[in-house]
Each structure stands twice: as C-alpha cells, then as structure tokens.
Coordinates of C-alpha atoms in Angstrom, one line a residue:
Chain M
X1 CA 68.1 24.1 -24.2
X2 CA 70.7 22.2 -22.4
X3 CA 73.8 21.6 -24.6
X4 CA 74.3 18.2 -22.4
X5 CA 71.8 15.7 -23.6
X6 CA 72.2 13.2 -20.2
X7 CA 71.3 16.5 -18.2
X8 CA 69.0 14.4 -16.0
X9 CA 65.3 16.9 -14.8
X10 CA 65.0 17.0 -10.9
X11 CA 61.7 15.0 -11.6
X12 CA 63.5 12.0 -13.6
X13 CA 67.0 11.9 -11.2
X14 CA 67.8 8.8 -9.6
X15 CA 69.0 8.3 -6.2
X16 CA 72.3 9.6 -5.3
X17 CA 74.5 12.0 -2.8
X18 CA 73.4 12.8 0.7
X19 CA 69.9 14.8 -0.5
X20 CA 66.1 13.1 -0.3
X21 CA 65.8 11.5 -3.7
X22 CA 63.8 14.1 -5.7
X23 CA 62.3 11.5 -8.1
X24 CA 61.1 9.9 -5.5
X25 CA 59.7 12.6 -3.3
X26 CA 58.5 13.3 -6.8
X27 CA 56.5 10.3 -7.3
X28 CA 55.3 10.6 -3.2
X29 CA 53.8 13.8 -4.1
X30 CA 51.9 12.6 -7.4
X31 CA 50.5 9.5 -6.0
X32 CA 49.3 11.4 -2.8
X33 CA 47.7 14.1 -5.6
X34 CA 46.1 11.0 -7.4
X35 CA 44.8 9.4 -4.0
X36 CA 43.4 12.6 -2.2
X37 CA 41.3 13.5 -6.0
X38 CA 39.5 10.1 -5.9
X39 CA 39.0 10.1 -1.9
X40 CA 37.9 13.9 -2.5
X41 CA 35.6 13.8 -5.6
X42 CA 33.8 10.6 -4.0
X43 CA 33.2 12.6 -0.5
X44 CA 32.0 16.1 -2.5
X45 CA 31.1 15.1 -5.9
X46 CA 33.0 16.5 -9.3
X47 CA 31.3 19.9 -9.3
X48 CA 32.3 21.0 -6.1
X49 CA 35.8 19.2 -6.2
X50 CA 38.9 22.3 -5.9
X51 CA 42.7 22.1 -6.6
X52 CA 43.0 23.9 -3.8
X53 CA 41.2 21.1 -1.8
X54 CA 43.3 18.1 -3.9
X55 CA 46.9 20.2 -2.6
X56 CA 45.3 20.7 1.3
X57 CA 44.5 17.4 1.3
X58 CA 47.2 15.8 -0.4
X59 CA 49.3 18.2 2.0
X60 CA 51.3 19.9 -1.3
X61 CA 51.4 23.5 -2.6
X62 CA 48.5 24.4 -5.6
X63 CA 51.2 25.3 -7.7
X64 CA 52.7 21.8 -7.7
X65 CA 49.2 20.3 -9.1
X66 CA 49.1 22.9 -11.4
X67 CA 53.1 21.9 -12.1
X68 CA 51.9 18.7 -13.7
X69 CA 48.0 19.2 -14.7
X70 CA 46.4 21.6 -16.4
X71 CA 42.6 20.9 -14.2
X72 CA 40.9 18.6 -12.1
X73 CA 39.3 16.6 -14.7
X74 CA 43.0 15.9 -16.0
X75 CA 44.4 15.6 -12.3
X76 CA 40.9 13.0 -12.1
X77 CA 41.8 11.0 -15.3
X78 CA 45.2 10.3 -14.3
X79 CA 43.8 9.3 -11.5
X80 CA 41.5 7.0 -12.3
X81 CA 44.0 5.4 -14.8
X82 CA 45.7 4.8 -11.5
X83 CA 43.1 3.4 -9.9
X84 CA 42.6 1.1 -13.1
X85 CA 46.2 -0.1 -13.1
X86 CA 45.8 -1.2 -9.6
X87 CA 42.8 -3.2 -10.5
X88 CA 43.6 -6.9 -10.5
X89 CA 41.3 -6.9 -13.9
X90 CA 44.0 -4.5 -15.6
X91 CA 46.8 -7.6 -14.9
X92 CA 49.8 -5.4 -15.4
X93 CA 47.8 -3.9 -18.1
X94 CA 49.0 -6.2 -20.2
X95 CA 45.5 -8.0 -21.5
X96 CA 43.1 -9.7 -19.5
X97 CA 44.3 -13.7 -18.1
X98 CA 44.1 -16.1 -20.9
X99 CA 44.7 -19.7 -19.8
X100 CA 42.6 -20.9 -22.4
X101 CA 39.5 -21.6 -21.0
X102 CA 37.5 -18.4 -21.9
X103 CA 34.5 -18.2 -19.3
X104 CA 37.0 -19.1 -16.5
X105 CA 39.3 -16.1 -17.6
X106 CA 36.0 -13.7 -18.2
X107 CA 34.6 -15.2 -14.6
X108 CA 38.0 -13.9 -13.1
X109 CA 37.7 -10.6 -14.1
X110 CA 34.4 -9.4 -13.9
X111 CA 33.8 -11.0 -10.6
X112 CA 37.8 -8.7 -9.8
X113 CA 35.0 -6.4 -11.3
X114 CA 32.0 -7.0 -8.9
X115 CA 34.5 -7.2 -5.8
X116 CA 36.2 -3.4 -6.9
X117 CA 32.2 -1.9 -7.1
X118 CA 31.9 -3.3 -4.1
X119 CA 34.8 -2.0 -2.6
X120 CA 33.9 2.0 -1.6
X121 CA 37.5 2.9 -2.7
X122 CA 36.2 2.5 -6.1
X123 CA 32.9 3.0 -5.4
X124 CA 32.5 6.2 -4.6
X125 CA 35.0 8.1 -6.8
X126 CA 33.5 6.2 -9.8
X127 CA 30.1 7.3 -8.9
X128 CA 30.9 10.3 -8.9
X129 CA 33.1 10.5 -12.4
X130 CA 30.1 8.7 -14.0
X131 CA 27.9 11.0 -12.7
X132 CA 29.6 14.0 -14.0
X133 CA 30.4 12.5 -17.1
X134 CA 26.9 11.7 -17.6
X135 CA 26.2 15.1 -17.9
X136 CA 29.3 16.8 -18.8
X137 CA 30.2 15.5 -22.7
X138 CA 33.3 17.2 -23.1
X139 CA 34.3 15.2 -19.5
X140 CA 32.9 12.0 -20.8
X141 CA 35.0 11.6 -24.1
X142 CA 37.8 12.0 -22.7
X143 CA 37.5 9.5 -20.0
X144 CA 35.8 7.1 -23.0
X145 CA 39.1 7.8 -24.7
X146 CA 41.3 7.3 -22.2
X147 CA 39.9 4.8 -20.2
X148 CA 37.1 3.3 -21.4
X149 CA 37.7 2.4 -24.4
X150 CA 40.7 0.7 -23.8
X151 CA 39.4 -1.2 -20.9
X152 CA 37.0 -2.2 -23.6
X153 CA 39.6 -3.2 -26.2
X154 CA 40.9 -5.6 -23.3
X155 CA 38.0 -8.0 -23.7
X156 CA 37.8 -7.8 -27.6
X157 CA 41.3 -8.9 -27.5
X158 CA 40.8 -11.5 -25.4
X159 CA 37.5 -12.6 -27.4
X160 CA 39.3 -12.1 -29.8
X161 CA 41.8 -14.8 -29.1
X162 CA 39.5 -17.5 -28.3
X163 CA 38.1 -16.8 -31.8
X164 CA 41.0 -17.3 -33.2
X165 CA 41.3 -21.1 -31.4
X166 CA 37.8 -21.6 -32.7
X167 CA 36.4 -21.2 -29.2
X168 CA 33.6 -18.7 -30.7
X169 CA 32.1 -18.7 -34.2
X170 CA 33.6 -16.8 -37.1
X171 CA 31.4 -14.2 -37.2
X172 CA 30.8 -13.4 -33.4
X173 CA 30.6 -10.1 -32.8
X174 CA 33.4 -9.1 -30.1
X175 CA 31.9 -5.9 -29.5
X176 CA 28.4 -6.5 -28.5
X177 CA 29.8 -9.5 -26.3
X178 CA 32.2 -6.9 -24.6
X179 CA 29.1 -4.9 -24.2
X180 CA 26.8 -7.2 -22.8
X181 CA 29.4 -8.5 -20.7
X182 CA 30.5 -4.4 -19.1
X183 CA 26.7 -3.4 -19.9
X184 CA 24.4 -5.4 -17.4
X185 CA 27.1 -4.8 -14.8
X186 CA 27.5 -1.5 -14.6
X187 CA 23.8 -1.2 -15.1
X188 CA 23.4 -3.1 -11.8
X189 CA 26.1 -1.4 -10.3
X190 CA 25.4 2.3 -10.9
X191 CA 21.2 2.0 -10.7
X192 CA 21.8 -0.3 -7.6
X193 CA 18.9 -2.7 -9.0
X194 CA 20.2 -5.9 -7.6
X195 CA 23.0 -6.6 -5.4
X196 CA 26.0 -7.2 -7.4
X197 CA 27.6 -10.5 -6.6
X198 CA 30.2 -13.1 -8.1
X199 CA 26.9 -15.3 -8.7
X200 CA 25.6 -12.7 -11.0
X201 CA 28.7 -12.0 -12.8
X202 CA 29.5 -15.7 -13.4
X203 CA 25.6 -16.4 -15.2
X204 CA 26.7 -13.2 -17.2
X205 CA 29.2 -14.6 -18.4
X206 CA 28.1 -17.9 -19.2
X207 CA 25.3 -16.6 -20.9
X208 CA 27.2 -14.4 -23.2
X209 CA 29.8 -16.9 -23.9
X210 CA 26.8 -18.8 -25.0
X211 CA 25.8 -16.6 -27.5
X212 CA 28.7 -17.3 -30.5
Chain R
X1 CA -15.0 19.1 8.7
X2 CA -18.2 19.1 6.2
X3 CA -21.3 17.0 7.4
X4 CA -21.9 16.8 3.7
X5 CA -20.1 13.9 3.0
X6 CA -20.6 14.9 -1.6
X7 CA -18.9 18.3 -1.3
X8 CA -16.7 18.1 -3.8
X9 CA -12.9 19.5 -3.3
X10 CA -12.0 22.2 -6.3
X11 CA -9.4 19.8 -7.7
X12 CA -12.2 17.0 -8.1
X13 CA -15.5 18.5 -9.3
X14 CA -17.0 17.7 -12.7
X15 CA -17.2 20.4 -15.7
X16 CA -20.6 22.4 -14.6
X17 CA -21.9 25.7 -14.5
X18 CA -19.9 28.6 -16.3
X19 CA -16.6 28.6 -14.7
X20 CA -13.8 26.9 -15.8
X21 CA -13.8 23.5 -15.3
X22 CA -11.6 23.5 -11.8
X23 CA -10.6 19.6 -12.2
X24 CA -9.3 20.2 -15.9
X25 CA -7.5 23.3 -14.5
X26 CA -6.0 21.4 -11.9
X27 CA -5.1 18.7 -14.8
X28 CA -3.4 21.3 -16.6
X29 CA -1.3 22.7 -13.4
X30 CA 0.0 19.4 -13.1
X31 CA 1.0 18.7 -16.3
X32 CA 2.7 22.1 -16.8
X33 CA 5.1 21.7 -12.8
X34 CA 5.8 18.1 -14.3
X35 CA 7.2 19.5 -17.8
X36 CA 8.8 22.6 -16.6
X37 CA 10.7 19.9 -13.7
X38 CA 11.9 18.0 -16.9
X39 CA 13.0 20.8 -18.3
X40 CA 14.7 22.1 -15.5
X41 CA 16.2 19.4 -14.4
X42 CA 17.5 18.8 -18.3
X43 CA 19.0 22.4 -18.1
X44 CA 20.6 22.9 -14.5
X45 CA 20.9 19.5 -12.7
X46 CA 19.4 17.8 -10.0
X47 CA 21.2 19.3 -6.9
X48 CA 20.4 23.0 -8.6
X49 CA 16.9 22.6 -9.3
X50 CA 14.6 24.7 -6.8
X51 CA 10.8 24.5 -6.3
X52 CA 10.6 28.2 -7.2
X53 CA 12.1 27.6 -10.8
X54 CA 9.6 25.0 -11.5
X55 CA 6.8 26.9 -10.2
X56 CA 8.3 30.1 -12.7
X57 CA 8.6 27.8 -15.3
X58 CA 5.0 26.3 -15.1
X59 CA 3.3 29.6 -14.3
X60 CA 1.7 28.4 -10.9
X61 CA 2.5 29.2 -7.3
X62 CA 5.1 27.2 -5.3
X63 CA 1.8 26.2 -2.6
X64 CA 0.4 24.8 -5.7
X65 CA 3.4 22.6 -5.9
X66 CA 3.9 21.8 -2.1
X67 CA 0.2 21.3 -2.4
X68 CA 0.8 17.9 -4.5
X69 CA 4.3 16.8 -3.6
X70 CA 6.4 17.5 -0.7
X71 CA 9.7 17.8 -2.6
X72 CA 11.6 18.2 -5.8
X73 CA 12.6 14.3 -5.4
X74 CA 8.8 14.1 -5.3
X75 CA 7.7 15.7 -8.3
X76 CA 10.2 14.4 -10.6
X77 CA 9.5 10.6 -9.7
X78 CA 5.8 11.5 -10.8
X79 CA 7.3 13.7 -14.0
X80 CA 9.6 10.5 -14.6
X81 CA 6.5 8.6 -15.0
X82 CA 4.7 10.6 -16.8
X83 CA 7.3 10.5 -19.0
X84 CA 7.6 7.0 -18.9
X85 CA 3.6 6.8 -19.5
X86 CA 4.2 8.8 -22.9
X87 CA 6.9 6.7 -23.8
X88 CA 5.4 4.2 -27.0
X89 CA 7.9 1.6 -25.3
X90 CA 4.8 1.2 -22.2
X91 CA 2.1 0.8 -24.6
X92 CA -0.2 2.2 -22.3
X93 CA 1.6 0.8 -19.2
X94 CA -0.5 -3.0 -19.8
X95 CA 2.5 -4.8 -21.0
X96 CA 5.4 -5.2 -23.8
X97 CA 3.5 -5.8 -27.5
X98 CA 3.0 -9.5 -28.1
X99 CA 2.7 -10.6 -31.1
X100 CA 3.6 -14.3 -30.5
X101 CA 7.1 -13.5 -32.1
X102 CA 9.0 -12.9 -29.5
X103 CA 12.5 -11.3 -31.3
X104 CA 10.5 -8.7 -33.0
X105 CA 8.4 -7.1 -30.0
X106 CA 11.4 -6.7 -28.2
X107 CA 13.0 -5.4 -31.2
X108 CA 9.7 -2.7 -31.3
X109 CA 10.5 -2.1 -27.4
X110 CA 14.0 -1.5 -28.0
X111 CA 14.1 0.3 -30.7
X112 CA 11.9 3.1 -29.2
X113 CA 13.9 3.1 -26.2
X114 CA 16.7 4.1 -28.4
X115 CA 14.7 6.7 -30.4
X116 CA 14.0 7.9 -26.6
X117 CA 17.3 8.5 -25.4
X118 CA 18.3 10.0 -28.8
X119 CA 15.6 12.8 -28.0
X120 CA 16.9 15.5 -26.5
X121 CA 13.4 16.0 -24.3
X122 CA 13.9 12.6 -22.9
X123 CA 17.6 12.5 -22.3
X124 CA 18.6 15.7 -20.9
X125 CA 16.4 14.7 -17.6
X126 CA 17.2 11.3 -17.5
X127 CA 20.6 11.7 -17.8
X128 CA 20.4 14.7 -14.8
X129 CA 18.0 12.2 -12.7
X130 CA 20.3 9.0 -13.4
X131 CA 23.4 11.3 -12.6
X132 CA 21.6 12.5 -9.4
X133 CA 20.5 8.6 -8.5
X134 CA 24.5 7.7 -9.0
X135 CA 25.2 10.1 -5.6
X136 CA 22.3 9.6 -3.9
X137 CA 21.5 6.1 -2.7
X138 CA 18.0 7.5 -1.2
X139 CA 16.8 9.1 -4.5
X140 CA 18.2 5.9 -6.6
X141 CA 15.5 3.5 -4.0
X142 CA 13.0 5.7 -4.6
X143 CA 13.4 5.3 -8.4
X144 CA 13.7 2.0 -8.8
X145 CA 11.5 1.2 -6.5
X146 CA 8.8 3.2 -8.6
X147 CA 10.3 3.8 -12.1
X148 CA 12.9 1.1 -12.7
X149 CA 11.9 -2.1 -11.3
X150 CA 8.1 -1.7 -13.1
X151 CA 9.9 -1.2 -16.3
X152 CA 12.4 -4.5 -15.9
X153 CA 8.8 -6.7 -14.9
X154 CA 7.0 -6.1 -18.8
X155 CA 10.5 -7.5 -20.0
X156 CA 10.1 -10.3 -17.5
X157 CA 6.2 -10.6 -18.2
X158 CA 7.0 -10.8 -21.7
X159 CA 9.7 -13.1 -21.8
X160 CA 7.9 -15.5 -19.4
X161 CA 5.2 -15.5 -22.0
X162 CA 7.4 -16.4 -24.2
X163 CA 8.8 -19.6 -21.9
X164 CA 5.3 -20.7 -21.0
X165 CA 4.8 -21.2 -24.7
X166 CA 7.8 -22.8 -25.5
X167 CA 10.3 -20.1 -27.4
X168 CA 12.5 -19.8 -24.5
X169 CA 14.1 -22.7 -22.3
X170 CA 12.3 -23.9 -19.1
X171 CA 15.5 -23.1 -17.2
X172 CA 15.7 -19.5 -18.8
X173 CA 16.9 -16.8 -16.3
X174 CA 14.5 -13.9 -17.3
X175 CA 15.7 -11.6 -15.1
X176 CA 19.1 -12.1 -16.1
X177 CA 18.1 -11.9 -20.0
X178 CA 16.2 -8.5 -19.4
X179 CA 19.3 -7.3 -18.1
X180 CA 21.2 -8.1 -21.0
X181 CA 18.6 -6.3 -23.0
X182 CA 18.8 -3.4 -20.6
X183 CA 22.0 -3.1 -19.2
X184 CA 23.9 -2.5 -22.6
X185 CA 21.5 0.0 -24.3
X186 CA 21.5 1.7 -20.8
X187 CA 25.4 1.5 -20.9
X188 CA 26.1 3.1 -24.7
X189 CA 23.4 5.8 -23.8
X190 CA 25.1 6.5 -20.6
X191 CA 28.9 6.3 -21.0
X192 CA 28.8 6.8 -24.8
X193 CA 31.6 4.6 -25.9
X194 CA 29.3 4.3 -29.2
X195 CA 26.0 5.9 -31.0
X196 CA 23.0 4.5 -30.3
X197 CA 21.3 3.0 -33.1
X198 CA 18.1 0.6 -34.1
X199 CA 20.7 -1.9 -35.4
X200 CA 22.4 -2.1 -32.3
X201 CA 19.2 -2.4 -30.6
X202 CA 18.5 -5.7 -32.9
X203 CA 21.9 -7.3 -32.7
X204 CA 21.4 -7.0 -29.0
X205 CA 18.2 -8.4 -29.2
X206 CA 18.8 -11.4 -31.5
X207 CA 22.0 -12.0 -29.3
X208 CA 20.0 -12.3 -26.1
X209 CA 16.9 -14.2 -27.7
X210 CA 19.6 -16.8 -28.7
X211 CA 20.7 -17.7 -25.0
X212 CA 17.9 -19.3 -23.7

C-alpha cells in the first residue's frame, strides 16, 4: 500500500516527460487484444480460439492478456461490449434515440441492426459467440448478463417512455415487444431464412408498434 | 443386373418365410443410427461427431450407415426430421390443427414447441445442430431448405386459412406474422435471456394474432 493516495498506476498515468505515454500504449495494447479476439474467434470458432493466438495476433506478450483477463471468454466479453459501444444502436450508450416518434426511433436502430449483421465484422465473431453460447451455459449467462440483457433494457426504456406519453396502452407489455422486436431478427439473421434487409426491419417494427 | 425385374432388394422384401423380416430389420437400423446421431450430437457437438460413434452407439456397422447417407450432415438432416415427424407440433406432418379459432391452434402449436425445447432429448441436438448451422453457411441451406422452411409454410398455411375466411386482414403479411411467432420462442430458447413457458407462448401468440 502506497502511503501517497495521488500515486498515479503506469496503466492510469497521463501524458507527461519525454517517455511514450504508458496509458496510452496501454489502451493501444487493449484495443488491439479486443480487435484480434473478435477477428480470431470469427476465423476459428470459440473452441479452438487460444490466448496465445489473441497476443500473436494482437502482436503482445501472453502475459499481458493474462495481465488484464482472467480467459478468453472474459477477454471475448469485453470485447464484444466493445464492439457493442461502437454500434451506432448503443448511441453513446446512453438509451436508444428518442425524438418522439417511436417507430421512427425503433426503425433507426434495428435497421443500425440489420446493417451491423450484415456487416462481416460483426458477423462472423457474433456467430461464433452465439454458437458457443448456445451450447456452453455457463458462457451464455454471462454474455446474457452482460450484454444482453442490457441491450434489452435499452428498448424497454425507450418503450417505456413512449408509454409514459401515452403513445402505447397502459398495460403493454414492454418485454414481449422488446422480444418480438430482437426475436424475429436474430432468428433471420442467425438461421439465414430470409435476407435481412431495412424493408424487413421497418414491417417489424410497425407491426409490433401495432400491437399496444 | 437381374433379368427379373421382382427380385426384391433385402431392405425391401415383405415379412415371409421364417427369417426375420429383413425390411422391419432394416426399419429398426435406421431408427436406431438416427437416435444414437441425436444423441451424439446432444453430447459432443456437431464438428466432434464421427460416423464410427454413431454406428457404436446404434449397434450397426459404419457401411450400414454409408449405405443410406453419405455423411454425418446427411444423417442428421433425416434424424432432424424424424424428430420433427414425432414432434405433436406436425400433427402428422398434414398441417397446423384447425379448429376455426385461430388464437388457440396456434396457442396448441406453440405450446408444444415450448414443451419441446424444454426436453432435454429435443434440445441438446437442436441446440448442437443450430450451433453448427450458425458456422456453417452450407449445413444452415441444407436445413432450412429441408427442415426450417417446411415448418414456417403450416404457420403460413394456417394463417392464410385464417385470412381466406376473414380473421385476419386481406393485407396480412403471413410470413412476417410467422416470424413473430417463431423468431421470439426461437430467441428465449436460444440465448436464454428468460425461461420458456406456455404463458409466454400465449402472450406471444395473442400479441401477434392482434396485428393483422
């Protein structure tokens, strides 16, 4: 224990003297961790995804993913929270847009939605988290936990706003809208039953919005 | 080549004589590969599942296997719809029930499909084959070419019934409704962000029957 409570880590320091900024080298070193699991786990799959292949690729030492994570499914959670917060859905992961016209702000985002399945930077590294966490429990609640659910508590918040401005019925049921909102895309997304497209996501969500 | 154009192949020939019936054998082979591929695939995955194990499991030689399908893909597409035969939600594979009330068959439907995926014989392989589809664009075709897109035409059959006789709008999108129906149950079963239960099955229901 430091007896100096402003004793600044080397991991929080900020810029200063004639040495590479070690917060930011820092930060370099995490995001290129975060971005070589995703490109990694969507090339080989989660079973056969290593630290030792993250550091290779990432081009740091095994020891500095081990520095910050305790395994890949953490290092993988991380970074798909990272993925998510670069998601124009997440909106500074503040809430979802609210302008108050609820089908236009719900059209925004899941079509955001349709365009980030589409996109195989998403694509594949969520393919292959789902399909791991389909069969892995213990992997799936905590990416419910972390990332799920709260994605999900986004849209109840913003349902539950237009409730509140009497734009749905008292007694709508914010859940099962969020669900049959999330539900029919990633059902069309991850069984690749139809092509997903902004047409699709806007009837979605017209026909939900419909419902209360 | 036989000139006798009746000679009848072992797996076809009618019970006769004192032998075992060869065509009742055969039925029996089958039906054992296909359960021991559920099984399998339920226990160790898709990309770990061999021909060899399912022929150990079953109790029959690997030719008897390569005799009927050509792969593992194979034989789990036909164990799929097997499955999918002895499912009550196919009422012997001629349509959805129809009872002229329209909220309550699907209700029925759904309600078994949730009673399904809450039974550990059902969802440990569809969860390994749905995980498996997620990867592999070429198995996922084969499946919903087969397995998937048969099962979203009874929800269509039966909704357009219900159109042609007036419950629905003329302007109802059925596909789009089935997907509602589908895409949610699919999602909570899935991605367990919730349990799986007849009530949510009938919410979802009523919610959908209300759009159109």
């Amino acid at each position: 224990m430091s007896r100096t409570p402003h004793t600044k880590t080397p991991e929080t320091a900020p810029a200063g003297g004639k040495a590479p900024d070690p917060a930011r080298r820092s930060d370099r070193s995490r995001r290129a961790i975060l971005d070589a699991a995703l490109a990694l786990v969507g090339e080989v799959g989660y079973n056969k995804l290593t630290i030792e292949a993250i550091a290779a690729r990432a081009g740091v030492g095994k020891q500095t993913i081990y520095r910050w994570w305790p395994s890949k499914a953490a290092v993988l959670l991380d970074a798909s929270l990272a993925l998510a917060g670069d998601a124009p859905t997440a909106d500074g992961r503040t809430g979802l847009p609210d302008t108050g016209d609820l089908a236009a702000d719900l059209k925004q985002v899941l079509r955001a939605t349709v365009d980030e399945f589409n996109d195989p930077a998403y694509d594949a590294p969520l393919r292959a988290l789902t399909a791991a966490g389909a069969t892995d429990p213990e992997l799936a609640a905590r990416f419910t936990e972390r990332l799920l659910a709260p994605q999900l508590a986004l849209y109840e918040d913003r349902l539950r706003s237009a409730r509140a401005v009497g734009q749905l019925a008292e007694g709508a049921d914010l859940r099962l809208m969020t669900e049959m909102l999330l539900g029919p895309l990633t059902y069309r997304w991850l069984l690749r039953t139809a092509p997903l497209s902004h047409a699709f996501a806007d009837a979605l969500v017209d026909a939900v919005v419909a419902t209360a």
